[in-house]
Amino acid sequence: MSKSIFILGANGFIGNALTKRLNEEKKFKIYGIDINNNNLINLIGKKNFIFKKGDINKNISWIKNTIKKCDIIIPLVAIATPNIYVKNPTKIFELDFESNLKIIKLIVKYKKRIIFPSTSEVYGMNTDKKFNEYKSSLVVGPVHKSRWIYSISKQLLDRIIIAYAEKKKIKYNIFRPFNWIGPKLDSLKLAQLGNGRVLTIFINSLLKNKNLVIVGNGSQARSFTYLDDGINALVKIIKSDKINGKIFNIGSPKNNIKIKSFAKLVIKEFNKISNKKYKGKIIKKTELEFYGKGYQDIPTRVPDISEAKKYLKWKPMFNLQKSVNKTIKSFIESQ
């Protein structure tokens, strides 16, 4: 039996890629909403894709009716860029928490299944070598460091979903992406303003021959995951009816790298692809200079993916070099 799926934030980085993949499988009825549709142009009008260009805070009637008719709801609407955590924390709270809480309550009301995007940031400054979904403590910094509002907003929604599930009011899965990268990661226009994620900010600097800025001494490490690997995991979650209540880290532990080394790798891969060789250099700025006083960095972020391996029969296939290369190539080709 085919499933009907409602993706809120269908035009976003994860949303457009997931919509495309589900459409290719031709056995899902897909509903989507987003304030933009530029990443979905080739899908608009497809028989099994119904799209509403709208705002989740203004088109609540349409959203309510769509939740009623769908089997699975995937609310991907969120701001996930550190610069905005620091500069506009109330915006993070209002969209990432309050708006999504309204959606969760509707899913509870109509007894639907939710696949919820948490974040690797919920683990905060935990010092575990690998973060486990059920064992690792969630450790964040002091309240005057506003960068943690994103982590806390997501963590509280995770807990609310689980609380509803304990009362048998909702079926759920939670997935935690670990630094996914790939085509359409952020717009270069936003990256130019510092409102992107690290790779798009780097790519924007490379394209403009500007210096690459690393924050602090660059010793902080991340585990970068290629988008296709992440989407493969999501499709497995969608297709499985036997994993209710499971939480999954979706990341590539083998792709863990310090940012200072990552910057060098990005330059190397850019020079392989681009006709114009990069002539800038890597420079350092303090956290205060780059983000402001509300920022606090996370030293490491490595996923334990044993749950995904066991229950989804999933593991990442793209190594770091290929992940970076394919992402850079997609941005160059879109110029």
C-alpha positions as a printed NumPy array, in Angstrom:
array([[  0.   ,   0.   ,   0.   ],
       [  1.416,   3.412,  -0.971],
       [  1.962,   6.043,   1.705],
       [  0.982,   9.704,   1.627],
       [  3.686,  11.992,   3.003],
       [  3.527,  15.652,   4.009],
       [  6.847,  17.534,   3.961],
       [  6.832,  20.961,   5.595],
       [  9.841,  22.881,   4.298],
       [  9.817,  20.947,   1.024],
       [ 11.975,  23.546,  -0.748],
       [ 14.802,  23.432,   1.783],
       [ 18.131,  21.632,   1.696],
       [ 16.809,  18.3  ,   3.001],
       [ 13.229,  18.857,   1.86 ],
       [ 13.853,  19.28 ,  -1.858],
       [ 16.224,  16.316,  -2.027],
       [ 13.791,  14.07 ,  -0.119],
       [ 10.855,  15.201,  -2.278],
       [ 12.816,  14.418,  -5.438],
       [ 13.823,  10.95 ,  -4.191],
       [ 10.299,  10.024,  -3.107],
       [  8.902,  11.268,  -6.41 ],
       [ 11.344,   9.048,  -8.321],
       [ 10.058,   5.979,  -6.485],
       [  6.541,   6.64 ,  -7.882],
       [  4.725,   4.952,  -5.003],
       [  4.247,   7.889,  -2.651],
       [  1.703,  10.666,  -2.682],
       [  3.692,  13.72 ,  -1.617],
       [  2.371,  16.984,  -0.232],
       [  4.693,  19.905,   0.367],
       [  4.634,  23.466,   1.657],
       [  7.299,  26.165,   1.706],
       [  7.579,  29.918,   1.296],
       [  9.71 ,  29.378,  -1.836],
       [  9.721,  26.825,  -4.653],
       [ 12.973,  27.563,  -6.523],
       [ 14.466,  24.159,  -5.647],
       [ 11.32 ,  22.311,  -6.736],
       [ 10.751,  23.749, -10.211],
       [ 11.227,  20.378, -11.937],
       [  8.735,  18.721,  -9.583],
       [  5.911,  21.254,  -9.621],
       [  3.017,  19.797, -11.594],
       [  4.049,  16.157, -11.174],
       [  1.035,  13.903, -10.694],
       [  2.023,  12.587,  -7.274],
       [  3.275,  15.914,  -5.849],
       [  0.911,  18.558,  -4.503],
       [  2.671,  21.752,  -3.487],
       [  1.472,  24.828,  -1.636],
       [  3.564,  27.975,  -1.736],
       [  2.861,  29.347,   1.707],
       [  3.914,  30.046,   5.274],
       [  3.402,  27.464,   8.023],
       [  2.228,  30.249,  10.339],
       [ -0.292,  31.694,   7.874],
       [ -1.651,  28.662,   6.014],
       [ -2.66 ,  26.659,   9.051],
       [ -6.047,  25.61 ,   7.604],
       [ -4.393,  24.046,   4.542],
       [ -1.801,  22.405,   6.787],
       [ -4.458,  20.985,   9.09 ],
       [ -6.4  ,  19.477,   6.176],
       [ -3.22 ,  18.025,   4.687],
       [ -2.159,  16.437,   7.979],
       [ -5.61 ,  14.8  ,   8.165],
       [ -5.152,  13.066,   4.796],
       [ -1.488,  12.007,   5.146],
       [  0.107,   8.976,   6.793],
       [  3.487,  10.508,   7.642],
       [  4.373,  14.104,   8.505],
       [  7.961,  15.399,   8.214],
       [  8.273,  18.968,   9.587],
       [ 11.578,  20.245,   8.182],
       [ 10.939,  23.967,   8.694],
       [ 13.751,  25.429,  10.802],
       [ 16.622,  27.897,  10.834],
       [ 19.872,  25.978,  11.27 ],
       [ 22.642,  28.549,  10.902],
       [ 24.791,  29.514,  13.922],
       [ 25.053,  33.191,  13.01 ],
       [ 21.289,  33.586,  13.434],
       [ 21.326,  31.666,  16.735],
       [ 23.512,  34.46 ,  18.066],
       [ 22.104,  37.485,  16.222],
       [ 18.386,  36.676,  16.487],
       [ 17.672,  33.974,  19.084],
       [ 13.988,  34.917,  19.423],
       [ 13.519,  34.179,  15.704],
       [ 14.957,  30.698,  16.301],
       [ 12.595,  30.116,  19.215],
       [  9.53 ,  31.373,  17.364],
       [ 10.069,  29.317,  14.204],
       [ 12.064,  26.293,  15.294],
       [ 10.129,  25.741,  18.519],
       [  6.762,  27.513,  18.608],
       [  5.752,  26.952,  14.975],
       [  6.809,  23.312,  15.065],
       [  5.021,  22.709,  18.36 ],
       [  1.75 ,  23.738,  16.663],
       [  2.419,  21.187,  13.927],
       [  3.218,  18.461,  16.46 ],
       [ -0.043,  19.124,  18.307],
       [ -1.995,  18.72 ,  15.055],
       [ -0.187,  15.441,  14.356],
       [ -1.172,  14.275,  17.854],
       [ -4.772,  15.4  ,  17.313],
       [ -5.12 ,  13.38 ,  14.115],
       [ -3.01 ,  10.45 ,  15.369],
       [ -0.461,  10.48 ,  12.568],
       [  3.151,   9.337,  12.386],
       [  5.868,  11.997,  12.657],
       [  9.458,  11.734,  11.446],
       [ 11.101,  14.62 ,  13.249],
       [ 14.415,  16.289,  12.422],
       [ 16.322,  16.82 ,  15.629],
       [ 19.968,  17.899,  15.451],
       [ 23.443,  16.748,  16.403],
       [ 23.611,  19.987,  18.391],
       [ 21.403,  18.522,  21.121],
       [ 24.512,  16.696,  22.388],
       [ 26.113,  20.071,  22.933],
       [ 29.508,  20.007,  24.623],
       [ 29.379,  16.377,  25.665],
       [ 32.877,  14.888,  25.786],
       [ 31.945,  11.338,  24.692],
       [ 34.112,  10.04 ,  21.851],
       [ 30.912,   9.189,  19.996],
       [ 27.41 ,  10.478,  20.686],
       [ 24.831,   7.768,  21.365],
       [ 21.099,   8.447,  21.047],
       [ 20.205,   6.75 ,  24.336],
       [ 23.31 ,   7.03 ,  26.505],
       [ 25.001,  10.372,  25.832],
       [ 24.076,  13.258,  28.113],
       [ 22.913,  16.494,  26.503],
       [ 25.278,  19.167,  27.805],
       [ 24.901,  22.822,  26.843],
       [ 26.516,  26.06 ,  27.925],
       [ 25.269,  28.924,  30.13 ],
       [ 22.081,  30.827,  29.329],
       [ 23.834,  34.01 ,  28.214],
       [ 25.363,  32.058,  25.309],
       [ 22.44 ,  32.388,  22.904],
       [ 23.876,  29.925,  20.375],
       [ 22.307,  27.164,  22.501],
       [ 18.719,  28.26 ,  21.834],
       [ 18.63 ,  26.119,  18.677],
       [ 19.893,  23.038,  20.506],
       [ 17.472,  23.539,  23.399],
       [ 14.489,  24.209,  21.106],
       [ 15.116,  20.969,  19.229],
       [ 15.795,  18.996,  22.413],
       [ 12.56 ,  20.145,  24.016],
       [ 10.559,  19.168,  20.918],
       [ 12.227,  15.728,  21.013],
       [ 11.086,  15.367,  24.619],
       [  7.554,  16.589,  23.877],
       [  7.162,  14.062,  21.048],
       [  8.368,  11.241,  23.303],
       [  6.036,  12.377,  26.105],
       [  3.044,  12.208,  23.724],
       [  4.192,   8.786,  22.518],
       [  4.34 ,   7.475,  26.07 ],
       [  0.635,   8.298,  26.302],
       [  0.031,   6.44 ,  22.999],
       [ -0.974,   9.665,  21.252],
       [  1.603,   9.639,  18.466],
       [  3.884,   7.348,  16.467],
       [  7.325,   8.764,  15.859],
       [ 10.896,   8.521,  14.748],
       [ 13.532,  11.143,  15.45 ],
       [ 16.613,  11.569,  13.275],
       [ 19.669,  13.657,  14.061],
       [ 21.652,  14.856,  11.034],
       [ 25.384,  15.293,  11.566],
       [ 26.657,  18.114,   9.345],
       [ 24.995,  17.073,   6.111],
       [ 26.48 ,  18.694,   3.017],
       [ 25.502,  18.636,  -0.636],
       [ 23.757,  20.616,  -3.396],
       [ 21.625,  23.561,  -2.256],
       [ 23.075,  23.418,   1.268],
       [ 22.571,  27.193,   1.644],
       [ 22.247,  30.037,  -0.807],
       [ 25.54 ,  31.784,  -1.541],
       [ 23.752,  35.076,  -0.966],
       [ 23.133,  34.075,   2.655],
       [ 26.625,  32.635,   2.978],
       [ 28.062,  35.967,   1.88 ],
       [ 26.366,  37.539,   4.897],
       [ 27.784,  34.871,   7.203],
       [ 24.376,  33.21 ,   7.521],
       [ 25.345,  29.915,   5.944],
       [ 26.983,  26.799,   7.279],
       [ 30.742,  26.367,   7.227],
       [ 31.089,  24.742,   3.803],
       [ 28.911,  27.246,   1.943],
       [ 30.706,  30.142,   3.631],
       [ 33.984,  28.574,   2.459],
       [ 32.665,  28.019,  -1.086],
       [ 31.43 ,  31.596,  -1.338],
       [ 34.885,  32.839,  -0.29 ],
       [ 36.589,  30.542,  -2.81 ],
       [ 34.395,  31.736,  -5.674],
       [ 35.156,  35.356,  -4.798],
       [ 38.863,  34.745,  -4.08 ],
       [ 38.45 ,  35.964,  -0.51 ],
       [ 40.322,  34.602,   2.489],
       [ 38.828,  31.558,   4.193],
       [ 38.05 ,  32.386,   7.808],
       [ 38.261,  29.714,  10.472],
       [ 36.904,  30.431,  13.934],
       [ 39.283,  30.104,  16.87 ],
       [ 42.298,  27.896,  16.182],
       [ 40.381,  25.521,  13.886],
       [ 40.806,  22.528,  16.192],
       [ 37.057,  21.968,  16.476],
       [ 36.028,  18.858,  14.521],
       [ 32.891,  17.876,  12.599],
       [ 31.691,  14.674,  10.917],
       [ 30.49 ,  15.686,   7.465],
       [ 27.813,  13.562,   5.791],
       [ 26.841,  13.666,   2.136],
       [ 23.198,  14.482,   1.457],
       [ 22.517,  11.337,  -0.588],
       [ 23.55 ,   9.179,   2.369],
       [ 21.2  ,  11.119,   4.644],
       [ 18.288,  10.85 ,   2.202],
       [ 18.878,   7.097,   1.863],
       [ 18.472,   6.785,   5.628],
       [ 15.3  ,   8.902,   5.629],
       [ 13.709,   6.788,   2.903],
       [ 14.447,   3.666,   4.947],
       [ 12.775,   5.261,   7.985],
       [  9.728,   6.208,   5.889],
       [  9.373,   2.708,   4.462],
       [  9.665,   0.883,   7.781],
       [  6.581,   0.304,   9.927],
       [  8.487,  -1.633,  12.585],
       [ 10.74 ,   1.026,  14.097],
       [  8.238,   3.16 ,  15.988],
       [  9.881,   5.1  ,  18.807],
       [ 13.452,   4.776,  17.545],
       [ 15.924,   7.68 ,  17.426],
       [ 18.673,   7.643,  14.814],
       [ 21.944,   9.515,  14.436],
       [ 22.469,   9.936,  10.69 ],
       [ 26.1  ,  10.819,  10.088],
       [ 29.502,   9.656,   8.879],
       [ 31.895,   9.034,  11.795],
       [ 34.755,   8.241,   9.38 ],
       [ 34.42 ,  11.746,   7.892],
       [ 35.363,  13.467,  11.151],
       [ 37.889,  16.249,  10.551],
       [ 39.241,  19.371,  12.25 ],
       [ 38.039,  22.568,  10.617],
       [ 41.573,  23.798,   9.888],
       [ 42.225,  20.572,   7.938],
       [ 38.791,  20.786,   6.366],
       [ 39.583,  24.263,   5.014],
       [ 42.709,  22.901,   3.307],
       [ 40.735,  20.005,   1.823],
       [ 38.06 ,  22.363,   0.493],
       [ 40.719,  24.51 ,  -1.232],
       [ 42.35 ,  21.404,  -2.736],
       [ 39.058,  20.09 ,  -4.135],
       [ 38.034,  23.524,  -5.399],
       [ 41.295,  23.854,  -7.333],
       [ 40.677,  20.454,  -8.96 ],
       [ 37.287,  21.568, -10.282],
       [ 37.448,  25.291, -10.916],
       [ 38.993,  26.965, -13.953],
       [ 40.203,  29.752, -11.675],
       [ 42.745,  28.701,  -9.061],
       [ 42.132,  30.028,  -5.581],
       [ 44.627,  32.718,  -4.588],
       [ 43.432,  33.582,  -1.098],
       [ 44.635,  32.182,   2.201],
       [ 43.302,  30.75 ,   5.447],
       [ 43.012,  33.273,   8.265],
       [ 41.772,  33.014,  11.842],
       [ 39.22 ,  35.052,  13.758],
       [ 38.149,  34.704,  17.367],
       [ 34.64 ,  33.522,  18.214],
       [ 33.875,  37.044,  19.389],
       [ 35.053,  38.629,  16.118],
       [ 33.163,  36.208,  13.874],
       [ 29.937,  35.495,  15.778],
       [ 29.704,  37.891,  18.7  ],
       [ 29.527,  37.374,  22.44 ],
       [ 26.616,  34.898,  22.369],
       [ 28.606,  32.169,  20.628],
       [ 30.244,  29.098,  22.133],
       [ 31.872,  26.441,  19.983],
       [ 31.503,  22.689,  20.165],
       [ 34.855,  20.853,  20.22 ],
       [ 33.74 ,  17.612,  18.553],
       [ 30.679,  15.953,  17.07 ],
       [ 31.002,  12.277,  16.117],
       [ 27.896,  10.078,  15.737],
       [ 27.446,   6.559,  17.015],
       [ 25.443,   5.066,  14.132],
       [ 24.939,   1.571,  15.534],
       [ 21.152,   2.114,  15.834],
       [ 20.869,   3.042,  12.145],
       [ 23.025,   0.08 ,  11.141],
       [ 20.952,  -2.324,  13.223],
       [ 17.407,  -1.164,  12.519],
       [ 17.718,   0.501,   9.11 ],
       [ 20.492,  -1.657,   7.638],
       [ 22.079,   1.672,   6.688],
       [ 25.6  ,   3.008,   6.612],
       [ 27.124,   6.025,   4.832],
       [ 28.75 ,   5.36 ,   1.451],
       [ 30.424,   8.691,   0.579],
       [ 33.876,   9.472,   1.931],
       [ 34.851,  13.011,   2.89 ],
       [ 36.792,  13.853,  -0.266],
       [ 33.963,  12.79 ,  -2.559],
       [ 31.348,  14.525,  -0.396],
       [ 33.234,  17.823,  -0.525],
       [ 34.035,  17.485,  -4.22 ],
       [ 30.433,  16.814,  -5.231],
       [ 29.148,  19.684,  -3.086],
       [ 31.622,  22.215,  -4.511],
       [ 30.903,  21.02 ,  -8.063],
       [ 27.15 ,  21.54 ,  -7.55 ],
       [ 27.698,  25.15 ,  -6.484],
       [ 30.085,  25.917,  -9.354],
       [ 27.667,  24.422, -11.882],
       [ 24.779,  26.47 , -10.486],
       [ 26.621,  29.768, -11.05 ]])
